[in-house]
PDB file of C-alpha atoms in Angstrom:
ATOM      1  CA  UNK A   1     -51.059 119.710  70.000  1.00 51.00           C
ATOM      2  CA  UNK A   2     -53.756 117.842  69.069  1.00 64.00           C
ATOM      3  CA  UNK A   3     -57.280 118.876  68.280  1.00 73.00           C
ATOM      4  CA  UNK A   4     -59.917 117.096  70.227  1.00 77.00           C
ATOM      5  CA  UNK A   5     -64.100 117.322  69.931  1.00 82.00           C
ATOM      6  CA  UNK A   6     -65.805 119.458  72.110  1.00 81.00           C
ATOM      7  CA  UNK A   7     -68.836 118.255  73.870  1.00 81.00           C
ATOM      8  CA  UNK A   8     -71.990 120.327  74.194  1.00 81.00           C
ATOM      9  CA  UNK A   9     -74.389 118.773  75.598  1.00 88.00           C
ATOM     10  CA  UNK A  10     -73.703 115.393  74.383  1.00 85.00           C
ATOM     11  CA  UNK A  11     -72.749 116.758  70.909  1.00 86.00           C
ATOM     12  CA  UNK A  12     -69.373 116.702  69.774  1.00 88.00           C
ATOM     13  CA  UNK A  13     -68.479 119.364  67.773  1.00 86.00           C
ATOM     14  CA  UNK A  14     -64.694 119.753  65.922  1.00 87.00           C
ATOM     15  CA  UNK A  15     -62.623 121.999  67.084  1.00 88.00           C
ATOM     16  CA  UNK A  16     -62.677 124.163  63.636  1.00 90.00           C
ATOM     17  CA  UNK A  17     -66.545 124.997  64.568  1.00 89.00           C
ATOM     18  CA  UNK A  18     -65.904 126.766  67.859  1.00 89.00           C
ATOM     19  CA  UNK A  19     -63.012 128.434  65.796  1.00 93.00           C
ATOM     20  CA  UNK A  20     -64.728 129.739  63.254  1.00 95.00           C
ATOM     21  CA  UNK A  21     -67.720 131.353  65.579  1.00 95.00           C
ATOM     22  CA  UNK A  22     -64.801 132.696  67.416  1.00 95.00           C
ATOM     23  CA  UNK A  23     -63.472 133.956  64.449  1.00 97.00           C
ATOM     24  CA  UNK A  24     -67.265 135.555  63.665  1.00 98.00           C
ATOM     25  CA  UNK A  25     -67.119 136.795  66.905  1.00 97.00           C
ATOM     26  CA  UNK A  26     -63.783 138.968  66.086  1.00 97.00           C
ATOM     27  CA  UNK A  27     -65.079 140.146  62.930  1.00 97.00           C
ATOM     28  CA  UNK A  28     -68.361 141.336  64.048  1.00 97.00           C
ATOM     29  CA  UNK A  29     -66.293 144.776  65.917  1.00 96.00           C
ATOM     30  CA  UNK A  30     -64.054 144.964  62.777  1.00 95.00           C
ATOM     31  CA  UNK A  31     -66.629 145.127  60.711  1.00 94.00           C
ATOM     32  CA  UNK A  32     -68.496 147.714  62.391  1.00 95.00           C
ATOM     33  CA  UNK A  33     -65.407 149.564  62.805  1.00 95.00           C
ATOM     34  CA  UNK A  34     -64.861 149.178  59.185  1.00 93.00           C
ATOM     35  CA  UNK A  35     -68.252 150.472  58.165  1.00 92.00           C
ATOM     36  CA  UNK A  36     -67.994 153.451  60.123  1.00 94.00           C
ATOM     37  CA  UNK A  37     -64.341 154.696  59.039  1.00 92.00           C
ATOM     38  CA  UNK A  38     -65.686 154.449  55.610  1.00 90.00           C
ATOM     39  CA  UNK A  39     -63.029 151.019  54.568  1.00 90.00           C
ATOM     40  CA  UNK A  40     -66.090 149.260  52.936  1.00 88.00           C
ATOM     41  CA  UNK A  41     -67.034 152.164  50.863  1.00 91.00           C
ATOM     42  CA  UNK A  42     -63.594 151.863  49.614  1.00 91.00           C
ATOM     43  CA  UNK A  43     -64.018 147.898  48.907  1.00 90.00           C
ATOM     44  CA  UNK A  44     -64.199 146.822  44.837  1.00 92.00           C
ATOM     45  CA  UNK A  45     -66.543 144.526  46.652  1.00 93.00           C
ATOM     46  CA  UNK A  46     -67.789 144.656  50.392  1.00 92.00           C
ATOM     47  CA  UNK A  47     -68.570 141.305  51.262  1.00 93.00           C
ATOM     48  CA  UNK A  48     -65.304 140.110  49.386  1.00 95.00           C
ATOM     49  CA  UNK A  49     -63.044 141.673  51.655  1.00 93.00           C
ATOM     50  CA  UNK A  50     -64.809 140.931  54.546  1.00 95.00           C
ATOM     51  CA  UNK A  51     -64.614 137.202  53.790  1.00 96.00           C
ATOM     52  CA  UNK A  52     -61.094 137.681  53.539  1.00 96.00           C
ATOM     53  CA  UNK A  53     -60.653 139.357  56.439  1.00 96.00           C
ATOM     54  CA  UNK A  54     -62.559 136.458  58.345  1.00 97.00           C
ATOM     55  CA  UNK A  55     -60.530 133.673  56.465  1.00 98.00           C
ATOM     56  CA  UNK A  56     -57.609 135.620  57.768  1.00 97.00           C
ATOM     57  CA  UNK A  57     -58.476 136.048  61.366  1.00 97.00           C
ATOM     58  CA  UNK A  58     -59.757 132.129  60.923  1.00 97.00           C
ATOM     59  CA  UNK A  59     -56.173 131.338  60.217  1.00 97.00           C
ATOM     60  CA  UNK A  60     -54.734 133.317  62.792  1.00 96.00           C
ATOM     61  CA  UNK A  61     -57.180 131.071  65.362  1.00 95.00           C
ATOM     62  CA  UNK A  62     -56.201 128.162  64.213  1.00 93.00           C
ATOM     63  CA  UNK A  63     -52.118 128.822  63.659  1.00 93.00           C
ATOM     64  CA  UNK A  64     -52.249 129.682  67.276  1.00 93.00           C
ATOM     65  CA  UNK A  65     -54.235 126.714  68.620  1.00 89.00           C
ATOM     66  CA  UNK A  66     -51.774 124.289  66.957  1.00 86.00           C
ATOM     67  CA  UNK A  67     -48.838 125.815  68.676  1.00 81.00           C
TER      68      UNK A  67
END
């Protein structure tokens, strides 16, 4: 497949932009689901893992789109 701009209202945007605010959009419940089970407190560093977590489920978007 290949990956082809978006357009927005006469913007084009790449493809790996919508992906990564629907990758945001994923994390957002994780996160709060993370913070209230207590994961974070857990986390040598907070922000760390949730980075990772997003670069994860940003992969997982984009592994999927190309197939």
């Amino acid at each position: 497949m290949s990956f082809v701009e978006i357009d927005l209202f006469g913007v084009y945007l790449a493809p790996i932009s919508v992906m990564m605010v629907v990758a945001w959009l994923i994390l957002l419940p994780l996160r709060w689901a993370a913070d209230r089970g207590g994961i974070l407190r857990l986390a040598w560093h907070p922000a760390l893992l949730e980075f990772a977590v997003y670069a994860i489920i940003l992969s997982c978007i984009v592994l999927f789109a190309a197939n």
